[in-house]
Short mmCIF file of C-alpha atoms in Angstrom, two decimals:
data_model
loop_
_atom_site.label_atom_id
_atom_site.label_comp_id
_atom_site.label_asym_id
_atom_site.label_seq_id
_atom_site.Cartn_x
_atom_site.Cartn_y
_atom_site.Cartn_z
CA MET A 8 0.00 0.00 0.00
CA SER A 9 1.32 3.42 -0.95
CA THR A 10 2.16 6.04 1.62
CA SER A 11 3.72 9.46 1.75
CA CYS A 12 7.43 9.34 2.45
CA ALA A 13 6.97 12.17 4.90
CA THR A 14 4.63 10.03 7.00
CA LEU A 15 6.68 6.84 7.07
CA PRO A 16 7.14 5.61 10.65
CA SER A 17 10.66 5.37 11.99
CA SER A 18 10.59 1.57 11.89
CA ALA A 19 9.69 1.61 8.18
CA LYS A 20 12.47 4.05 7.42
CA LEU A 21 14.96 1.86 9.27
CA GLU A 22 13.69 -1.17 7.40
CA LEU A 23 14.27 0.56 4.06
CA LEU A 24 17.77 1.56 5.15
CA GLY A 25 18.50 -1.96 6.28
CA ARG A 26 17.52 -3.38 2.92
CA ARG A 27 20.17 -1.28 1.25
CA LYS A 28 23.06 -2.05 3.62
CA SER A 29 24.49 -4.61 1.23
CA PHE A 30 25.21 -1.94 -1.39
CA SER A 31 28.45 -0.02 -1.39
CA ARG A 32 28.83 3.53 -0.16
CA LEU A 33 29.19 4.67 -3.75
CA HIS A 34 25.82 3.22 -4.69
CA ARG A 35 24.16 4.83 -1.66
CA GLN A 36 25.54 8.20 -2.66
CA ARG A 37 24.42 7.85 -6.25
CA SER A 38 20.89 6.90 -5.18
CA ARG A 39 20.50 10.51 -4.14
CA CYS A 40 21.61 12.14 -7.36
CA GLY A 41 20.42 9.98 -10.24
CA LEU A 42 22.28 9.32 -13.47
CA SER A 43 25.59 7.46 -13.29
CA ARG A 44 27.87 6.99 -16.26
CA ARG A 45 29.25 3.67 -15.06
CA GLY A 46 25.81 2.35 -14.20
CA PHE A 47 24.54 3.14 -17.68
CA MET A 48 27.66 1.66 -19.29
CA PHE A 49 27.03 -1.74 -17.76
CA LYS A 50 23.24 -1.75 -17.78
CA GLY A 51 22.59 0.89 -20.42
CA ILE A 52 20.95 -1.03 -23.22
CA VAL A 53 18.55 -2.72 -20.84
CA ALA A 54 15.13 -1.20 -20.35
CA ALA A 55 13.91 1.89 -18.63
CA GLY A 56 17.06 3.35 -17.28
CA ALA A 57 18.26 -0.06 -16.23
CA SER A 58 21.13 1.67 -14.47
CA ALA A 59 20.24 -0.07 -11.25
CA VAL A 60 22.11 -2.65 -9.28
CA ALA A 61 20.47 -5.87 -8.16
CA SER A 62 17.88 -5.60 -5.43
CA THR A 63 18.32 -7.87 -2.46
CA VAL A 64 14.63 -7.75 -1.56
CA ALA A 65 12.80 -10.94 -2.45
CA ALA A 66 9.20 -10.79 -3.65
CA GLU A 67 6.74 -13.42 -4.79
CA PRO A 68 6.43 -12.92 -8.58
CA THR A 69 2.83 -12.26 -9.60
CA LYS A 70 1.53 -11.02 -12.95
CA PRO A 71 -0.96 -8.12 -12.88
CA LYS A 72 -4.51 -9.44 -12.91
CA GLY A 73 -7.29 -8.04 -15.05
CA LEU A 74 -5.08 -5.52 -16.88
CA GLU A 75 -5.22 -5.22 -20.64
CA GLU A 76 -1.84 -5.36 -22.37
CA LEU A 77 -0.93 -3.20 -25.37
CA PRO A 78 -0.52 -5.58 -28.35
CA PHE A 79 3.10 -5.97 -29.36
CA LYS A 80 3.59 -4.98 -33.01
CA PRO A 81 7.03 -5.75 -34.47
CA GLU A 82 6.47 -3.03 -37.08
CA GLY A 83 5.44 -0.44 -34.50
CA TYR A 84 2.33 1.73 -34.43
CA ASN A 85 2.48 5.33 -35.71
CA TYR A 86 5.33 7.42 -37.11
CA TRP A 87 6.00 11.16 -37.15
CA THR A 88 8.78 12.91 -39.05
CA TRP A 89 10.80 15.21 -36.84
CA ARG A 90 13.82 17.06 -38.24
CA ASP A 91 13.83 14.54 -41.12
CA ARG A 92 13.98 11.67 -38.60
CA LYS A 93 11.46 8.87 -38.13
CA ILE A 94 9.85 8.93 -34.67
CA HIS A 95 7.61 6.17 -33.36
CA TYR A 96 4.63 6.69 -31.06
CA VAL A 97 1.45 5.03 -29.82
CA VAL A 98 -1.86 6.85 -29.33
CA GLU A 99 -5.11 5.60 -27.81
CA GLY A 100 -8.22 7.09 -26.21
CA GLU A 101 -9.86 10.52 -26.00
CA GLY A 102 -9.77 13.37 -23.49
CA LEU A 103 -6.98 15.25 -21.73
CA PRO A 104 -3.70 14.31 -23.47
CA ILE A 105 -1.08 12.38 -21.51
CA VAL A 106 2.39 11.87 -22.99
CA LEU A 107 4.34 8.88 -21.64
CA ILE A 108 8.15 9.04 -21.94
CA HIS A 109 10.22 5.88 -21.42
CA GLY A 110 13.60 5.50 -19.74
CA PHE A 111 17.07 4.64 -21.04
CA GLY A 112 17.06 1.67 -23.44
CA ALA A 113 13.27 1.22 -23.38
CA SER A 114 10.43 2.19 -25.71
CA ALA A 115 6.72 3.01 -25.81
CA PHE A 116 6.03 -0.70 -25.26
CA HIS A 117 7.31 -0.37 -21.69
CA TRP A 118 3.97 1.34 -20.93
CA ARG A 119 2.12 -1.79 -22.11
CA TYR A 120 -0.10 -2.07 -19.00
CA ASN A 121 -0.62 1.68 -18.58
CA ILE A 122 -1.73 2.78 -22.04
CA PRO A 123 -4.92 0.68 -22.33
CA GLU A 124 -6.08 1.51 -18.79
CA LEU A 125 -5.39 5.26 -18.94
CA ALA A 126 -6.91 5.44 -22.43
CA LYS A 127 -10.32 4.61 -20.96
CA LYS A 128 -10.50 8.20 -19.66
CA TYR A 129 -7.71 10.12 -21.41
CA LYS A 130 -5.97 10.45 -24.76
CA VAL A 131 -2.69 8.65 -24.19
CA TYR A 132 0.45 9.07 -26.26
CA ALA A 133 3.65 7.07 -25.72
CA ILE A 134 6.66 8.29 -27.67
CA ASP A 135 10.00 6.64 -28.46
CA LEU A 136 12.84 9.09 -27.87
CA ILE A 137 15.18 9.44 -30.83
CA GLY A 138 17.91 6.81 -30.64
CA PHE A 139 15.67 4.39 -28.73
CA GLY A 140 12.89 1.91 -29.43
CA TRP A 141 11.32 2.06 -32.89
CA SER A 142 12.47 5.65 -33.48
CA GLU A 143 15.38 6.27 -35.82
CA LYS A 144 18.87 5.49 -34.52
CA ALA A 145 20.16 8.83 -35.70
CA LEU A 146 23.91 9.46 -35.71
CA ILE A 147 23.68 12.83 -33.97
CA GLU A 148 25.21 14.45 -30.92
CA TYR A 149 22.97 13.31 -28.06
CA ASP A 150 22.14 15.76 -25.32
CA ALA A 151 19.30 16.22 -22.86
CA LEU A 152 18.15 19.16 -24.98
CA VAL A 153 17.68 16.94 -28.06
CA TRP A 154 15.02 14.91 -26.27
CA ARG A 155 13.59 18.08 -24.75
CA ASP A 156 13.14 19.59 -28.19
CA GLN A 157 11.67 16.35 -29.52
CA VAL A 158 9.00 16.20 -26.81
CA VAL A 159 8.24 19.92 -27.07
CA ASP A 160 7.71 19.66 -30.82
CA PHE A 161 5.69 16.46 -30.40
CA VAL A 162 3.26 18.26 -28.08
CA LYS A 163 3.01 21.22 -30.47
CA GLU A 164 2.81 19.30 -33.77
CA VAL A 165 1.12 16.00 -32.90
CA VAL A 166 -0.77 16.47 -29.63
CA LYS A 167 -1.66 20.10 -30.50
CA GLU A 168 -3.02 20.98 -27.05
CA PRO A 169 -1.77 21.23 -23.45
CA ALA A 170 -0.76 17.84 -22.05
CA VAL A 171 0.42 16.03 -18.92
CA LEU A 172 3.97 14.68 -19.25
CA VAL A 173 4.79 11.38 -17.54
CA GLY A 174 8.34 10.00 -17.48
CA ASN A 175 10.38 7.17 -15.98
CA SER A 176 14.13 7.50 -15.27
CA LEU A 177 15.71 9.37 -18.21
CA GLY A 178 12.18 10.01 -19.46
CA GLY A 179 11.37 11.72 -16.18
CA PHE A 180 14.14 14.27 -16.57
CA THR A 181 13.13 14.72 -20.22
CA ALA A 182 9.58 15.47 -19.06
CA LEU A 183 10.91 18.13 -16.66
CA VAL A 184 13.05 20.00 -19.18
CA ALA A 185 10.30 19.77 -21.81
CA ALA A 186 7.72 21.15 -19.39
CA ALA A 187 10.04 24.06 -18.57
CA SER A 188 10.00 24.99 -22.27
CA LEU A 189 6.29 24.31 -22.79
CA GLN A 190 5.21 26.39 -19.77
CA ASP A 191 1.37 26.75 -20.00
CA GLN A 192 1.17 23.86 -22.46
CA ALA A 193 2.33 21.51 -19.70
CA LYS A 194 -0.75 20.77 -17.60
CA GLY A 195 1.21 18.68 -15.11
CA ILE A 196 4.20 16.38 -14.67
CA VAL A 197 4.50 12.86 -13.25
CA LEU A 198 7.93 11.45 -12.39
CA LEU A 199 8.58 7.76 -11.79
CA ASN A 200 12.05 7.24 -10.29
CA SER A 201 13.38 10.13 -12.37
CA ALA A 202 16.96 10.65 -13.47
CA GLY A 203 18.74 13.94 -12.87
CA GLN A 204 20.61 15.37 -9.94
CA PHE A 205 20.62 18.45 -7.76
CA GLY A 206 23.44 20.91 -8.27
CA ASP A 207 26.30 21.06 -5.77
CA ALA A 208 27.12 24.70 -5.16
CA ALA A 209 30.17 23.70 -3.13
CA SER A 210 31.75 21.98 -6.13
CA PRO A 211 31.42 24.24 -9.18
CA ALA A 212 32.37 22.66 -12.48
CA THR A 213 35.66 23.85 -13.89
CA GLU A 214 37.05 23.42 -17.38
CA THR A 215 40.73 22.90 -18.01
CA GLU A 216 42.49 23.53 -21.29
CA GLU A 217 43.87 20.39 -22.92
CA ASN A 218 47.58 20.38 -23.60
CA VAL A 219 49.06 18.99 -26.83
CA VAL A 220 49.88 15.55 -25.41
CA GLN A 221 46.42 15.12 -23.94
CA LYS A 222 44.63 16.29 -27.07
CA TYR A 223 46.62 14.50 -29.78
CA ILE A 224 47.97 11.37 -28.06
CA LEU A 225 46.15 10.43 -24.87
CA LYS A 226 42.62 11.36 -25.95
CA PRO A 227 42.64 9.30 -29.21
CA LEU A 228 43.98 6.28 -27.31
CA LYS A 229 41.29 6.71 -24.69
CA ASP A 230 38.61 7.03 -27.39
CA ALA A 231 39.86 3.89 -29.16
CA PHE A 232 39.79 1.90 -25.92
CA GLN A 233 36.32 3.18 -25.07
CA ARG A 234 34.98 2.20 -28.49
CA VAL A 235 36.28 -1.36 -28.19
CA ALA A 236 35.13 -1.75 -24.59
CA LEU A 237 31.71 -0.25 -25.18
CA GLY A 238 31.29 -2.26 -28.36
CA PHE A 239 31.78 -5.44 -26.36
CA LEU A 240 29.44 -4.26 -23.61
CA PHE A 241 26.76 -3.39 -26.16
CA TRP A 242 27.04 -6.79 -27.84
CA GLN A 243 26.85 -8.56 -24.49
CA ALA A 244 24.03 -6.44 -23.14
CA LYS A 245 21.70 -7.02 -26.09
CA GLN A 246 21.78 -10.81 -25.79
CA PRO A 247 18.29 -12.05 -24.71
CA ALA A 248 19.64 -14.11 -21.82
CA ARG A 249 21.63 -11.13 -20.52
CA VAL A 250 18.66 -8.80 -20.94
CA GLU A 251 16.50 -11.18 -18.94
CA SER A 252 19.13 -11.50 -16.20
CA VAL A 253 19.59 -7.76 -15.78
CA LEU A 254 15.86 -7.05 -15.88
CA LYS A 255 15.31 -9.56 -13.09
CA SER A 256 17.84 -7.66 -11.02
CA VAL A 257 16.08 -4.34 -11.69
CA TYR A 258 12.56 -5.56 -10.98
CA VAL A 259 11.85 -6.46 -7.38
CA ASN A 260 8.90 -8.49 -8.68
CA SER A 261 10.25 -10.21 -11.79
CA ALA A 262 6.93 -11.72 -12.94
CA ASN A 263 6.67 -9.20 -15.77
CA VAL A 264 10.12 -10.00 -17.15
CA ASP A 265 8.65 -11.96 -20.05
CA ASP A 266 9.15 -12.44 -23.79
CA TYR A 267 7.14 -9.28 -24.56
CA LEU A 268 9.46 -7.09 -22.51
CA ILE A 269 12.65 -8.78 -23.69
CA ASN A 270 11.61 -8.52 -27.36
CA SER A 271 10.77 -4.83 -26.94
CA ILE A 272 14.42 -4.26 -25.95
CA THR A 273 16.36 -6.64 -28.16
CA LYS A 274 14.58 -5.84 -31.44
CA PRO A 275 15.63 -2.12 -31.54
CA ALA A 276 19.17 -3.15 -30.54
CA ASP A 277 19.48 -5.03 -33.86
CA ASP A 278 19.40 -1.76 -35.81
CA PRO A 279 22.73 -1.27 -37.68
CA ASN A 280 23.24 2.10 -36.01
CA ALA A 281 22.30 0.99 -32.49
CA GLY A 282 25.87 0.25 -31.41
CA GLU A 283 27.14 3.66 -32.54
CA VAL A 284 24.22 5.40 -30.79
CA TYR A 285 25.09 3.52 -27.61
CA TYR A 286 28.73 4.62 -27.91
CA ARG A 287 27.74 8.26 -28.36
CA LEU A 288 25.36 8.13 -25.43
CA MET A 289 27.99 6.65 -23.15
CA THR A 290 30.90 8.87 -24.15
CA ARG A 291 29.19 12.19 -24.87
CA PHE A 292 25.74 12.52 -23.34
CA MET A 293 26.69 10.90 -20.04
CA THR A 294 29.71 13.18 -19.63
CA ASN A 295 27.66 16.34 -20.25
CA GLN A 296 24.47 15.64 -18.32
CA ARG A 297 25.70 17.25 -15.08
CA LYS A 298 25.23 20.73 -16.50
CA TYR A 299 21.45 20.23 -16.27
CA THR A 300 20.35 20.03 -12.64
CA LEU A 301 17.01 19.30 -11.02
CA ASP A 302 16.99 22.50 -9.01
CA SER A 303 17.62 24.68 -12.07
CA VAL A 304 14.81 23.00 -14.00
CA LEU A 305 12.33 22.92 -11.10
CA ASN A 306 12.89 26.65 -10.61
CA GLN A 307 11.42 27.19 -14.10
CA LEU A 308 8.20 25.24 -13.47
CA SER A 309 4.82 26.25 -12.13
CA CYS A 310 2.60 23.24 -12.92
CA PRO A 311 1.38 20.45 -10.61
CA LEU A 312 3.88 17.67 -9.95
CA LEU A 313 3.26 14.06 -8.91
CA LEU A 314 6.01 11.67 -7.82
CA VAL A 315 5.25 7.94 -8.07
CA TRP A 316 8.30 6.29 -6.56
CA GLY A 317 9.52 2.72 -6.32
CA ASP A 318 11.09 2.83 -2.85
CA LEU A 319 13.07 -0.39 -3.34
CA ASP A 320 15.05 1.04 -6.24
CA PRO A 321 18.63 1.12 -4.86
CA TRP A 322 19.82 3.53 -7.55
CA VAL A 323 17.21 6.30 -7.34
CA GLY A 324 15.87 5.80 -3.84
CA PRO A 325 13.08 7.50 -1.86
CA ALA A 326 15.44 10.13 -0.42
CA LYS A 327 15.56 11.77 -3.83
CA ALA A 328 11.77 11.89 -4.09
CA LEU A 329 11.58 13.52 -0.67
CA ARG A 330 14.16 16.12 -1.67
CA ILE A 331 12.19 17.00 -4.81
CA LYS A 332 9.03 17.30 -2.73
CA GLU A 333 10.76 19.61 -0.26
CA PHE A 334 12.21 21.76 -3.05
CA TYR A 335 8.98 22.07 -5.07
CA PRO A 336 6.04 22.99 -2.81
CA GLY A 337 2.71 21.35 -3.56
CA THR A 338 4.26 18.15 -4.92
CA SER A 339 2.18 15.00 -4.40
CA LEU A 340 4.09 11.84 -3.50
CA VAL A 341 3.04 8.19 -3.73
CA ASN A 342 5.54 5.59 -2.50
CA LEU A 343 5.34 2.03 -3.79
CA GLN A 344 7.02 -1.22 -2.86
CA ALA A 345 8.71 -1.58 -6.25
CA GLY A 346 12.02 -1.11 -8.02
CA HIS A 347 13.21 1.24 -10.75
CA CYS A 348 10.29 0.69 -13.15
CA PRO A 349 7.10 0.76 -11.04
CA HIS A 350 4.85 1.40 -14.05
CA ASP A 351 5.64 -2.08 -15.42
CA GLU A 352 6.32 -3.88 -12.14
CA VAL A 353 3.18 -2.77 -10.27
CA PRO A 354 1.15 -1.18 -13.11
CA GLU A 355 -2.16 -1.50 -11.29
CA LEU A 356 -0.87 0.71 -8.45
CA VAL A 357 0.69 3.25 -10.81
CA ASN A 358 -2.50 3.44 -12.85
CA LYS A 359 -4.49 3.96 -9.65
CA ALA A 360 -2.17 6.77 -8.52
CA LEU A 361 -2.45 8.50 -11.89
CA LEU A 362 -6.22 8.13 -12.16
CA GLU A 363 -6.67 9.58 -8.67
CA TRP A 364 -4.32 12.53 -9.30
CA LEU A 365 -5.23 13.56 -12.85
CA PRO A 366 -8.76 14.85 -12.01
CA THR A 367 -7.24 17.20 -9.40
CA ILE A 368 -5.12 19.10 -11.94
CA ALA A 369 -7.86 21.47 -13.09
CA SER A 370 -8.77 22.45 -9.53
CA THR A 371 -5.25 22.64 -8.06
CA PRO A 372 -3.48 26.04 -8.03
CA SER A 373 -0.11 25.96 -9.76
CA PRO A 374 2.70 25.72 -7.19
CA GLN A 375 5.68 28.01 -7.34
CA ALA A 376 9.17 26.55 -7.01
CA SER A 377 11.17 27.87 -4.08
#
């Protein structure tokens, strides 16, 4: 049963802390700030920001009962041309538009149990970010602002009216930066174990000028090594058996780690450009993402915010959700006994949280970030 993190009894908080004692100090620190380059390098191709280490919490695997599943279509659903690139999306239902944004390595199919249920009352879109899923594996310079621009243009050109943005992991941070640009066209935001980190004023980023040896000798050697190493990691990570193994470590309840989910990850990884996209994400995007911080983005927002958090996610734990709630007044918080991908692990609870919160948007005054 969900509960507000602020109202957790001391015993429950201690229990949560105890469950994470087996992780290293480094992992505990990173659970507070989000994206990790090393985590993505080893788990990166696996679904929904599978930059999580294995959970030590055992759960009895049970499939969701009575939930309709979005049919898996190997050819995809709908396509939109954005900046001469092919972008895949799913759309169902009528009413207030909701845009679902997947995490690292995933696709629109990761919302398989959410789309049909939410579409009973709302018009639901699920988009594949460029470089992922059934969208084109474009050989471009990847940056958080690329996905921001993609979602902003999708709302303006395809949705064509104000929408609620819902994102998991990398998709959560994309929803935030897109909403900051959309302003009044963002009716609300929902974050599920979002990526991103708060800025550290005590440690300002500094840039150092490369000397000749670093630029012309050391850097090329480093790049060559990274390409070989990441090429091997990509090949290994896209193997079905490896995908299944890593997913079972990310999901506390592994019942939904099935052929549907595995196929939705391995099929896009067969694209000829997928390996190069992975390399660019690991070596360029992941080294630049620190310049975009949660506090700087939240300061630009004024729409309602809902956090639906898997508390047993050791990478992006409940402490981060609480910090966001404290920073952004008026935030609603629902805590779930789930891992990094609560929308697919406990979809019935996530759907319930969304369906209870969405009707409040029209009557809730817009909060102001502190």
